[in-house]
Coordinates of C-alpha atoms in Angstrom, one line a residue:
Chain A
X157 CA -21.8 -15.8 7.9
X158 CA -20.0 -17.0 4.8
X159 CA -16.2 -17.1 5.2
X160 CA -13.7 -16.0 2.5
X161 CA -10.2 -17.4 2.8
X162 CA -7.2 -15.7 1.2
X163 CA -4.3 -18.2 1.0
X164 CA -0.9 -18.2 -0.5
X165 CA 2.7 -19.4 -0.2
X166 CA 3.6 -15.6 -0.2
X167 CA 2.0 -12.6 1.6
X168 CA -1.5 -13.4 0.1
X169 CA -1.8 -9.7 -0.7
X170 CA -2.6 -10.5 -4.4
X171 CA -5.2 -13.1 -3.3
X172 CA -6.8 -10.4 -1.0
X173 CA -6.9 -7.7 -3.7
X174 CA -8.4 -10.2 -6.2
X175 CA -11.0 -11.6 -3.7
X176 CA -11.9 -8.1 -2.4
X177 CA -12.5 -6.8 -5.9
X178 CA -14.8 -9.6 -6.6
X179 CA -16.7 -9.9 -3.3
X180 CA -17.4 -6.1 -3.0
X181 CA -19.6 -6.5 -6.1
X182 CA -22.0 -8.6 -4.0
X183 CA -24.2 -7.3 -1.2
X184 CA -23.2 -10.3 1.0
X185 CA -21.3 -10.0 4.3
X186 CA -18.2 -12.1 4.8
X187 CA -15.9 -13.1 7.5
X188 CA -12.4 -12.7 6.0
X189 CA -9.5 -15.0 6.9
X190 CA -6.0 -14.5 5.5
X191 CA -3.4 -17.3 5.7
X192 CA -0.1 -16.2 4.3
X193 CA 3.2 -18.2 3.9
X194 CA 1.7 -21.6 3.6
X195 CA 4.9 -23.1 2.4
X196 CA 4.8 -26.9 3.1
X197 CA 2.4 -29.7 2.4
X198 CA 1.9 -30.1 6.1
X199 CA 0.8 -26.5 6.5
X200 CA -1.4 -26.8 3.4
X201 CA -3.1 -29.9 5.0
X202 CA -3.7 -27.9 8.2
X203 CA -5.3 -25.1 6.2
X204 CA -7.4 -27.6 4.3
X205 CA -8.6 -28.9 7.6
X206 CA -9.5 -25.4 8.8
X207 CA -11.6 -24.9 5.6
X208 CA -13.3 -28.2 6.1
X209 CA -14.0 -27.4 9.8
X210 CA -15.5 -24.1 8.8
X211 CA -17.7 -25.8 6.3
X212 CA -18.9 -28.3 8.9
X213 CA -19.7 -25.6 11.5
X214 CA -21.4 -23.2 9.2
X215 CA -23.0 -25.5 6.6
X216 CA -21.8 -23.1 3.9
X217 CA -18.8 -23.7 1.7
X218 CA -16.1 -21.2 2.3
X219 CA -14.9 -19.2 -0.7
X220 CA -11.2 -19.7 -1.4
X221 CA -9.0 -17.2 -3.1
X222 CA -5.5 -18.6 -3.6
X223 CA -2.3 -17.7 -5.4
X224 CA -0.1 -20.7 -4.9
X225 CA 2.8 -21.0 -7.2
X226 CA 3.7 -24.5 -6.0
X227 CA 1.3 -26.8 -7.8
X228 CA 1.3 -29.4 -5.1
X229 CA 0.2 -27.0 -2.4
X230 CA -2.5 -25.6 -4.7
X231 CA -3.9 -29.1 -5.3
X232 CA -4.1 -29.8 -1.6
X233 CA -6.3 -26.7 -1.1
X234 CA -8.3 -27.5 -4.2
X235 CA -9.3 -30.8 -2.6
X236 CA -10.9 -29.0 0.4
X237 CA -14.6 -28.4 0.9
X238 CA -14.2 -24.8 -0.1
X239 CA -15.1 -23.3 -3.5
X240 CA -11.7 -22.4 -5.0
X241 CA -11.4 -19.4 -7.4
X242 CA -8.0 -19.8 -8.9
X243 CA -7.6 -16.7 -11.0
X244 CA -3.9 -17.1 -11.7
X245 CA -4.2 -20.6 -13.1
X246 CA -7.3 -19.6 -15.2
X247 CA -5.3 -17.0 -17.0
X248 CA -1.8 -18.5 -17.3
X249 CA -2.7 -20.6 -20.2
X250 CA -4.2 -17.8 -22.4
X251 CA -1.3 -15.5 -21.6
X252 CA 1.2 -18.2 -22.4
X253 CA -0.6 -18.8 -25.7
X254 CA -0.4 -15.1 -26.6
X255 CA 3.2 -14.6 -25.5
X256 CA 4.4 -17.9 -26.9
X257 CA 6.6 -18.2 -23.8
X258 CA 6.3 -20.7 -21.0
X259 CA 5.9 -19.4 -17.4
X260 CA 8.7 -19.7 -15.0
X261 CA 6.9 -20.1 -11.7
X262 CA 8.7 -18.9 -8.6
X263 CA 7.4 -18.0 -5.2
X264 CA 7.7 -14.5 -3.7
X265 CA 7.6 -12.9 -7.1
X266 CA 5.5 -10.0 -6.0
X267 CA 5.6 -8.1 -2.7
X268 CA 9.1 -9.2 -2.0
X269 CA 12.4 -7.7 -1.2
X270 CA 13.7 -9.3 -4.4
X271 CA 11.9 -6.9 -6.7
X272 CA 14.4 -4.6 -8.2
X273 CA 12.7 -1.5 -7.0
X274 CA 12.5 -2.4 -3.4
X275 CA 15.4 -0.1 -2.3
X276 CA 13.9 2.8 -4.1
X277 CA 10.7 2.4 -2.1
X278 CA 12.6 2.4 1.2
X279 CA 14.7 5.4 0.2
X280 CA 11.5 7.2 -0.9
X281 CA 9.8 6.5 2.5
X282 CA 12.8 7.9 4.3
X283 CA 12.8 10.9 2.0
X284 CA 9.1 11.5 2.6
X285 CA 9.6 11.4 6.4
X286 CA 12.6 13.7 6.3
X287 CA 10.8 16.1 4.0
X288 CA 7.4 16.1 5.6
X289 CA 5.5 19.2 6.4
X290 CA 8.2 21.7 5.4
X291 CA 10.6 20.3 7.9
X292 CA 13.5 20.3 5.5
X293 CA 13.8 22.7 2.6
X294 CA 17.3 21.8 1.5
X295 CA 16.6 18.6 -0.4
X296 CA 13.9 19.6 -2.7
X297 CA 16.2 19.2 -5.7
X298 CA 15.9 15.4 -5.0
X299 CA 12.1 15.5 -4.9
X300 CA 10.1 13.9 -7.7
X301 CA 7.1 15.9 -6.6
X302 CA 6.4 18.5 -3.9
X303 CA 2.8 18.5 -2.6
X304 CA 1.6 21.9 -1.3
X305 CA -1.6 22.9 0.5
X306 CA -3.0 24.1 3.8
X307 CA -2.8 22.0 7.0
X308 CA -4.9 18.8 6.9
X309 CA -5.6 18.8 3.2
X310 CA -4.1 15.3 2.7
X311 CA -0.4 16.1 1.9
X312 CA 1.3 13.8 4.4
X313 CA -0.6 10.5 3.9
X314 CA -0.4 11.0 0.1
X315 CA 3.4 11.6 0.3
X316 CA 3.8 8.4 2.3
X317 CA 1.6 6.4 -0.1
X318 CA 3.4 7.6 -3.2
X319 CA 6.7 6.6 -1.5
X320 CA 5.6 3.2 -0.2
X321 CA 3.7 2.0 -3.2
X322 CA 5.5 3.6 -6.1
X323 CA 9.0 4.6 -4.9
X324 CA 8.2 8.2 -5.7
X325 CA 10.1 10.8 -3.6
X326 CA 7.4 13.2 -2.4
X327 CA 8.1 16.2 -0.2
X328 CA 5.3 18.3 1.2
X329 CA 5.1 21.9 2.2
X330 CA 2.3 23.5 4.3
X331 CA 0.9 27.0 3.9
X332 CA 0.1 28.2 7.4
X333 CA -2.0 31.0 8.8
X334 CA 0.9 33.4 8.9
X335 CA 1.5 33.0 5.2
X336 CA -2.0 34.0 4.3
X337 CA -1.9 37.8 4.4
X338 CA 0.0 38.1 1.1
X339 CA 0.3 34.5 0.0
X340 CA 3.1 34.0 -2.4
X341 CA 5.4 31.1 -3.4
X342 CA 8.4 31.1 -1.1
X343 CA 11.8 31.2 -3.0
X344 CA 12.5 27.5 -2.2
X345 CA 9.3 26.5 -4.0
X346 CA 9.7 29.0 -6.8
X347 CA 13.0 27.3 -7.6
X348 CA 11.2 24.0 -7.9
X349 CA 8.0 25.2 -9.5
X350 CA 7.8 22.4 -12.1
X351 CA 7.6 19.9 -9.2
X352 CA 4.7 21.5 -7.4
X353 CA 1.3 20.0 -7.1
X354 CA -1.4 21.6 -5.0
X355 CA -4.1 20.0 -2.9
X356 CA -7.3 21.6 -1.9
X357 CA -10.5 20.5 -0.1
X358 CA -13.9 22.0 0.7
X359 CA -14.0 24.4 3.6
X360 CA -16.7 22.3 5.3
X361 CA -14.6 19.1 5.2
X362 CA -11.5 20.9 6.3
X363 CA -13.4 22.5 9.2
X364 CA -14.7 19.0 10.2
X365 CA -11.2 17.5 10.1
X366 CA -9.6 20.3 12.0
X367 CA -12.3 20.3 14.6
X368 CA -11.3 16.7 15.5
X369 CA -7.8 18.0 16.0
X370 CA -8.3 21.3 17.8
X371 CA -12.0 21.7 18.7
X372 CA -13.3 25.3 18.8
X373 CA -10.0 26.8 17.7
X374 CA -9.6 29.6 15.3
X375 CA -7.5 27.2 13.3
X376 CA -10.5 24.9 12.9
X377 CA -13.2 27.6 12.3
X378 CA -15.1 27.5 9.1
X379 CA -14.2 31.1 8.5
X380 CA -10.4 30.4 8.8
X381 CA -10.7 27.3 6.6
X382 CA -12.5 29.3 3.9
X383 CA -10.0 32.1 4.0
X384 CA -7.0 29.8 3.7
X385 CA -8.5 27.7 0.9
X386 CA -9.5 30.9 -1.1
X387 CA -5.9 32.1 -0.8
X388 CA -4.2 28.8 -1.9
X389 CA -6.6 28.2 -4.7
X390 CA -5.9 31.7 -6.0
X391 CA -2.2 31.1 -5.8
X392 CA -2.5 27.8 -7.6
X393 CA -4.3 29.5 -10.5
X394 CA -2.1 32.5 -10.6
X395 CA 1.1 30.4 -10.7
X396 CA -0.4 27.7 -13.0
X397 CA 0.2 25.0 -10.5
X398 CA -1.8 21.8 -11.2
X399 CA -4.0 20.9 -8.3
X400 CA -6.9 18.7 -7.2
X401 CA -9.6 18.7 -4.6
X402 CA -9.1 15.8 -2.2
X403 CA -12.5 16.1 -0.4
X404 CA -14.1 12.9 -1.8
X405 CA -10.9 11.1 -2.6
X406 CA -9.0 8.4 -0.8
X407 CA -5.2 8.5 -0.7
X408 CA -5.1 5.8 -3.3
X409 CA -7.3 7.9 -5.6
X410 CA -5.4 11.1 -4.9
X411 CA -2.1 9.3 -5.7
X412 CA -3.5 7.7 -8.9
X413 CA -4.8 11.1 -10.1
X414 CA -1.6 12.9 -9.4
X415 CA 0.4 10.3 -11.3
X416 CA -2.0 10.5 -14.2
X417 CA -2.1 14.3 -14.3
X418 CA 1.7 14.9 -14.0
X419 CA 3.0 11.8 -15.8
X420 CA 5.2 11.2 -12.8
X421 CA 7.5 8.2 -13.3
X422 CA 6.8 5.4 -10.9
X423 CA 9.8 3.3 -9.8
X424 CA 7.6 0.3 -9.0
X425 CA 5.2 -1.5 -11.2
Chain B
X199 CA 8.7 -4.5 -26.3
X200 CA 5.2 -5.8 -25.5
X201 CA 2.9 -3.3 -23.7
X202 CA 0.7 -4.1 -20.8
X203 CA -2.2 -1.7 -20.1
X204 CA -4.0 -1.4 -16.8
X205 CA -7.3 0.3 -17.2
X206 CA -10.2 1.1 -15.0
X207 CA -13.0 3.5 -14.2
X208 CA -11.4 3.7 -10.7
X209 CA -7.7 3.8 -9.5
X210 CA -6.7 0.7 -11.6
X211 CA -4.9 -0.6 -8.6
X212 CA -6.8 -3.9 -8.7
X213 CA -6.0 -4.2 -12.4
X214 CA -2.3 -3.6 -11.7
X215 CA -2.1 -6.1 -8.9
X216 CA -3.9 -8.7 -11.0
X217 CA -1.8 -8.1 -14.1
X218 CA 1.5 -8.0 -12.2
X219 CA 0.7 -11.3 -10.4
X220 CA 0.2 -12.9 -13.8
X221 CA 3.0 -11.2 -15.8
X222 CA 5.8 -11.8 -13.3
X223 CA 5.2 -15.5 -13.9
X224 CA 6.7 -15.0 -17.4
X225 CA 10.3 -14.1 -18.3
X226 CA 9.1 -11.5 -20.8
X227 CA 9.8 -7.7 -20.4
X228 CA 6.9 -5.3 -20.6
X229 CA 6.3 -1.7 -20.9
X230 CA 3.6 -0.9 -18.3
X231 CA 0.9 1.8 -18.9
X232 CA -1.8 2.6 -16.3
X233 CA -4.8 4.6 -17.2
X234 CA -7.1 5.2 -14.3
X235 CA -10.4 7.0 -14.0
X236 CA -11.7 6.2 -17.5
X237 CA -15.2 7.3 -16.7
X238 CA -16.9 8.2 -20.0
X239 CA -17.4 6.6 -23.4
X240 CA -15.4 9.4 -24.9
X241 CA -12.4 8.6 -22.7
X242 CA -12.8 4.9 -23.3
X243 CA -12.7 5.5 -27.1
X244 CA -9.5 7.5 -26.6
X245 CA -7.9 4.7 -24.7
X246 CA -9.0 2.2 -27.3
X247 CA -7.3 4.4 -29.9
X248 CA -4.1 4.4 -27.8
X249 CA -4.2 0.6 -27.7
X250 CA -4.7 0.4 -31.4
X251 CA -1.9 2.8 -32.1
X252 CA 0.4 0.8 -29.9
X253 CA -0.5 -2.3 -31.9
X254 CA 0.2 -0.6 -35.1
X255 CA 3.6 0.8 -34.0
X256 CA 4.9 -2.4 -32.4
X257 CA 3.1 -5.1 -34.4
X258 CA 2.3 -6.9 -31.1
X259 CA -1.1 -6.9 -29.5
X260 CA -1.0 -5.1 -26.1
X261 CA -2.1 -7.1 -23.1
X262 CA -5.1 -5.4 -21.4
X263 CA -5.9 -5.8 -17.7
X264 CA -9.1 -4.0 -16.9
X265 CA -11.6 -3.8 -14.1
X266 CA -14.4 -1.7 -15.4
X267 CA -17.7 -1.9 -13.5
X268 CA -19.6 0.0 -16.3
X269 CA -20.4 -2.6 -18.9
X270 CA -20.5 -0.1 -21.7
X271 CA -17.0 1.1 -21.1
X272 CA -15.7 -2.4 -20.7
X273 CA -17.2 -3.3 -24.2
X274 CA -15.4 -0.4 -25.8
X275 CA -12.0 -1.6 -24.6
X276 CA -12.9 -5.2 -25.5
X277 CA -13.3 -4.1 -29.1
X278 CA -9.7 -2.7 -29.3
X279 CA -6.8 -4.6 -30.9
X280 CA -5.5 -5.6 -27.4
X281 CA -5.9 -9.0 -25.8
X282 CA -8.2 -8.4 -22.9
X283 CA -8.0 -10.4 -19.7
X284 CA -11.1 -9.6 -17.9
X285 CA -10.7 -11.4 -14.6
X286 CA -13.6 -9.8 -12.7
X287 CA -16.1 -10.8 -15.4
X288 CA -14.7 -14.3 -15.6
X289 CA -15.4 -14.9 -12.0
X290 CA -18.6 -13.0 -11.3
X291 CA -20.9 -15.7 -12.7
X292 CA -19.4 -18.6 -10.7
X293 CA -19.5 -16.5 -7.5
X294 CA -23.0 -15.4 -8.2
X295 CA -24.0 -19.1 -8.7
X296 CA -22.4 -20.1 -5.4
X297 CA -23.8 -17.2 -3.3
X298 CA -27.2 -17.3 -5.0
X299 CA -27.2 -13.5 -5.0
X300 CA -26.9 -11.0 -7.9
X301 CA -24.0 -8.6 -8.0
X302 CA -24.7 -4.9 -7.3
X303 CA -22.1 -3.2 -9.5
X304 CA -20.9 0.2 -8.5
X305 CA -17.7 2.0 -9.3
X306 CA -15.1 3.0 -6.7
X307 CA -15.9 0.1 -4.5
X308 CA -12.3 -0.6 -3.6
X309 CA -9.6 1.9 -2.8
X310 CA -12.1 4.7 -2.2
X311 CA -12.9 7.0 0.6
X312 CA -16.3 5.3 0.9
X313 CA -14.9 2.2 2.4
X314 CA -16.0 2.2 6.0
X315 CA -12.5 1.8 7.3
X316 CA -11.0 4.8 5.6
X317 CA -10.9 7.1 8.6
X318 CA -9.3 4.4 10.7
X319 CA -6.4 4.2 8.2
X320 CA -5.8 8.0 8.2
X321 CA -6.0 8.0 12.0
X322 CA -3.5 5.2 12.1
X323 CA -1.1 7.0 9.7
X324 CA -1.2 10.1 12.0
X325 CA -0.7 7.8 15.0
X326 CA 2.3 6.1 13.4
X327 CA 3.9 9.4 12.5
X328 CA 3.3 10.9 16.0
X329 CA 4.7 7.7 17.6
X330 CA 7.6 7.0 15.4
X331 CA 11.1 6.3 16.7
X332 CA 10.2 6.7 20.4
X333 CA 9.3 10.3 19.8
X334 CA 6.2 10.0 22.0
X335 CA 5.9 7.6 24.9
X336 CA 2.5 8.8 26.3
X337 CA 0.1 7.2 23.9
X338 CA 1.2 3.6 23.9
X339 CA -2.0 2.6 25.5
X340 CA -3.7 3.4 22.2
X341 CA -1.2 1.3 20.2
X342 CA -2.3 -1.9 18.6
X343 CA 1.3 -3.0 18.4
X344 CA 4.7 -1.5 19.4
X345 CA 7.6 -2.5 17.1
X346 CA 11.0 -2.5 18.9
X347 CA 14.5 -3.0 17.6
X348 CA 17.8 -1.3 16.8
X349 CA 18.1 1.7 14.5
X350 CA 17.5 0.7 10.8
X351 CA 16.0 -2.7 11.4
X352 CA 12.8 -1.8 9.5
X353 CA 10.5 -0.4 12.3
X354 CA 9.4 2.8 10.7
X355 CA 8.5 1.7 7.2
X356 CA 6.7 -1.3 8.7
X357 CA 4.7 0.9 11.1
X358 CA 3.6 3.1 8.2
X359 CA 2.7 0.1 6.1
X360 CA 0.6 -1.4 8.8
X361 CA -1.2 1.9 9.3
X362 CA -1.8 2.8 5.6
X363 CA -2.8 -0.7 4.5
X364 CA -4.6 -2.1 7.5
X365 CA -5.5 0.8 9.8
X366 CA -3.4 -0.8 12.5
X367 CA -2.0 1.7 15.0
X368 CA 1.7 0.9 15.2
X369 CA 4.1 2.7 17.4
X370 CA 7.8 2.0 17.3
X371 CA 10.6 2.3 19.8
X372 CA 14.3 2.2 19.0
X373 CA 17.1 0.7 21.2
X374 CA 20.1 2.9 20.8
X375 CA 23.8 2.6 21.6
X376 CA 23.4 4.1 25.1
X377 CA 20.9 1.5 26.0
X378 CA 23.2 -1.4 25.3
X379 CA 25.3 -1.7 28.4
X380 CA 22.6 -3.3 30.4
X381 CA 19.8 -3.7 28.0
X382 CA 16.4 -3.9 29.7
X383 CA 12.9 -3.1 28.9
X384 CA 12.2 0.5 29.9
X385 CA 9.1 0.9 32.2
X386 CA 7.0 2.4 29.4
X387 CA 7.5 -0.8 27.3
X388 CA 7.1 -3.1 30.3
X389 CA 3.7 -1.7 30.9
X390 CA 2.7 -2.6 27.4
X391 CA 4.6 -5.8 27.1
X392 CA 1.7 -7.7 25.4
X393 CA 1.9 -5.3 22.5
X394 CA 5.6 -5.6 21.8
X395 CA 7.0 -7.2 18.7
X396 CA 10.7 -7.3 18.0
X397 CA 12.6 -6.9 14.7
X398 CA 16.0 -8.2 14.1
X399 CA 18.3 -8.4 11.1
X400 CA 21.7 -9.9 10.3
X401 CA 24.7 -7.8 11.4
X402 CA 26.1 -7.8 7.8
X403 CA 22.9 -6.4 6.3
X404 CA 22.5 -3.8 9.1
X405 CA 26.2 -2.8 8.6
X406 CA 25.5 -2.3 4.9
X407 CA 22.3 -0.2 5.5
X408 CA 24.0 2.0 8.2
X409 CA 27.1 2.5 6.0
X410 CA 24.8 4.2 3.5
X411 CA 23.6 6.5 6.2
X412 CA 26.8 7.3 8.1
X413 CA 29.8 5.8 6.3
X414 CA 32.8 4.7 8.4
X415 CA 31.1 5.6 11.6
X416 CA 31.2 3.6 14.8
X417 CA 27.4 3.4 14.5
X418 CA 27.7 1.6 11.1
X419 CA 30.6 -0.6 12.1
X420 CA 30.0 -4.4 11.8
X421 CA 31.2 -4.7 15.4
X422 CA 28.7 -2.3 16.8
X423 CA 25.9 -3.9 14.7
X424 CA 26.8 -7.3 16.1
X425 CA 26.9 -6.0 19.6
X426 CA 23.5 -4.3 19.4
X427 CA 21.8 -7.2 17.7
X428 CA 23.2 -9.7 20.2
X429 CA 21.8 -7.6 23.0
X430 CA 18.3 -7.1 21.6
X431 CA 17.9 -10.7 20.6
X432 CA 18.9 -11.8 24.1
X433 CA 16.3 -9.4 25.5
X434 CA 13.6 -10.7 23.1
X435 CA 14.3 -14.2 24.3
X436 CA 14.6 -13.4 28.0
X437 CA 11.3 -11.4 28.0
X438 CA 9.5 -13.8 25.6
X439 CA 8.8 -11.1 23.1
X440 CA 7.9 -12.5 19.7
X441 CA 10.3 -11.3 17.0
X442 CA 11.3 -11.9 13.4
X443 CA 14.4 -11.4 11.3
X444 CA 13.7 -8.8 8.6
X445 CA 16.9 -9.4 6.5
X446 CA 15.3 -11.0 3.5
X447 CA 11.8 -9.7 3.9
X448 CA 10.0 -6.8 2.3
X449 CA 7.8 -4.5 4.4
X450 CA 4.8 -6.3 2.9
X451 CA 6.2 -9.6 4.1
X452 CA 7.2 -8.3 7.5
X453 CA 3.7 -6.9 8.0
X454 CA 2.0 -10.1 6.8
X455 CA 4.1 -12.2 9.1
X456 CA 3.5 -9.9 12.1
X457 CA -0.2 -10.1 11.6
X458 CA -0.2 -13.8 11.2
X459 CA 2.1 -14.3 14.3
X460 CA 0.2 -12.0 16.6
X461 CA -3.4 -12.4 15.4
X462 CA -3.5 -8.6 15.2
X463 CA -6.9 -7.4 14.1
X464 CA -6.9 -5.5 10.8
X465 CA -9.3 -2.6 10.4
X466 CA -9.3 -3.0 6.6
X467 CA -10.0 -6.0 4.5

């Protein structure tokens, strides 16, 4: 199998995202190897050796995705037997020309504690945890957004993702079986109605998810799922609450759509 | 101010990561605009118009980072007044040549629910939440890793990040003041000693973080922070538990270092 290496003097997250975006376009299977924090010439030489060894064993040149800022380290890897795709360096020159400004290379620019917005993100994670699943109703005035929906419609992972990636303070509030008879917005949500965003999902998918949690329960039954979803969707429409159906969406996609729909301000770019 | 657009027929996360990696090399300030899910020619034309309007208002050509899979949509944006940096298309041809295989373009390849590992990630998030902060000691046999450390040393956000990004089941267990007198590994950790990973932090930074939580408390005092950190570090060394100091590290960096140090298997690449 062909090997793809993701190498950097930082986390190598950028190298991974770039390499992944490219490789998933091809029907080829790869073995993936990430080597982060390659910060000295000695370490780079060891990585070069690993690449060369892999070439020797497999007879195929490994694909190398790298994001070194240090030019010396970059050159060491470029002299390996791998095929290097150096996307940063391919684009620095054109961007420099357009901006008319020279780059100021420094390591750990991205994905580091030194980004200005880092504390926002940690605060937002703590907020999301403290305000998960209706566990705390007092601090909704601090929320950037309040996700609402039935149990297992994707509220919690989405709240955490919004917090971790974007520093957005997301609370979430569940509608449960007991709420269903005459479903209304509780006072605490009514007061923050401009922050509400609803999630829904198909009854079949919800049934499937709930079955894994509590098999053969009333909670998981298709009938109950249908009933709850009918009710919340009626409520969303009645109260003009924006909402989306999470059935075929990942948390990344749900989050991106919520931000696009609401114009929510991200604290991290 | 110069505007940077991140545009895609998917989440635009890849476009953002790529653009960010490039732009942070330059000392220039940008206004960032992400436009995800541009899925029709009509929407692409609207985006093109937005780019052209921005050019007209500011007199500077916006920078465009795009990851369209649909060639038609891509071309529409390429004909705007922005400067397009099309990193996917710059590298497809060289990779195709190396692999000897044609690409099979399809949208929503990355960051979508269709990735095979998506369910692992949601399971891992649920696991991390259920096993946060020592709240559940019964399911440690299912953990891929158990983070240990004093309160506010970074365990919870790191556990969530490992789960969300990599599908790694991370539990975490706090050592609290009452444990300190004769700090030992409790039986439940002893049984899973090969899964333990310790976090530590400088007393000054811990003091600062705790002060924000409970100002002027014994819990937040520098003396108490020193005492607790001395004890846990002694324990890590005595029990040969791998550990790292999180003081100057982001959650992305802590996670990347933990994976690199332990060889932990990621469920998502």
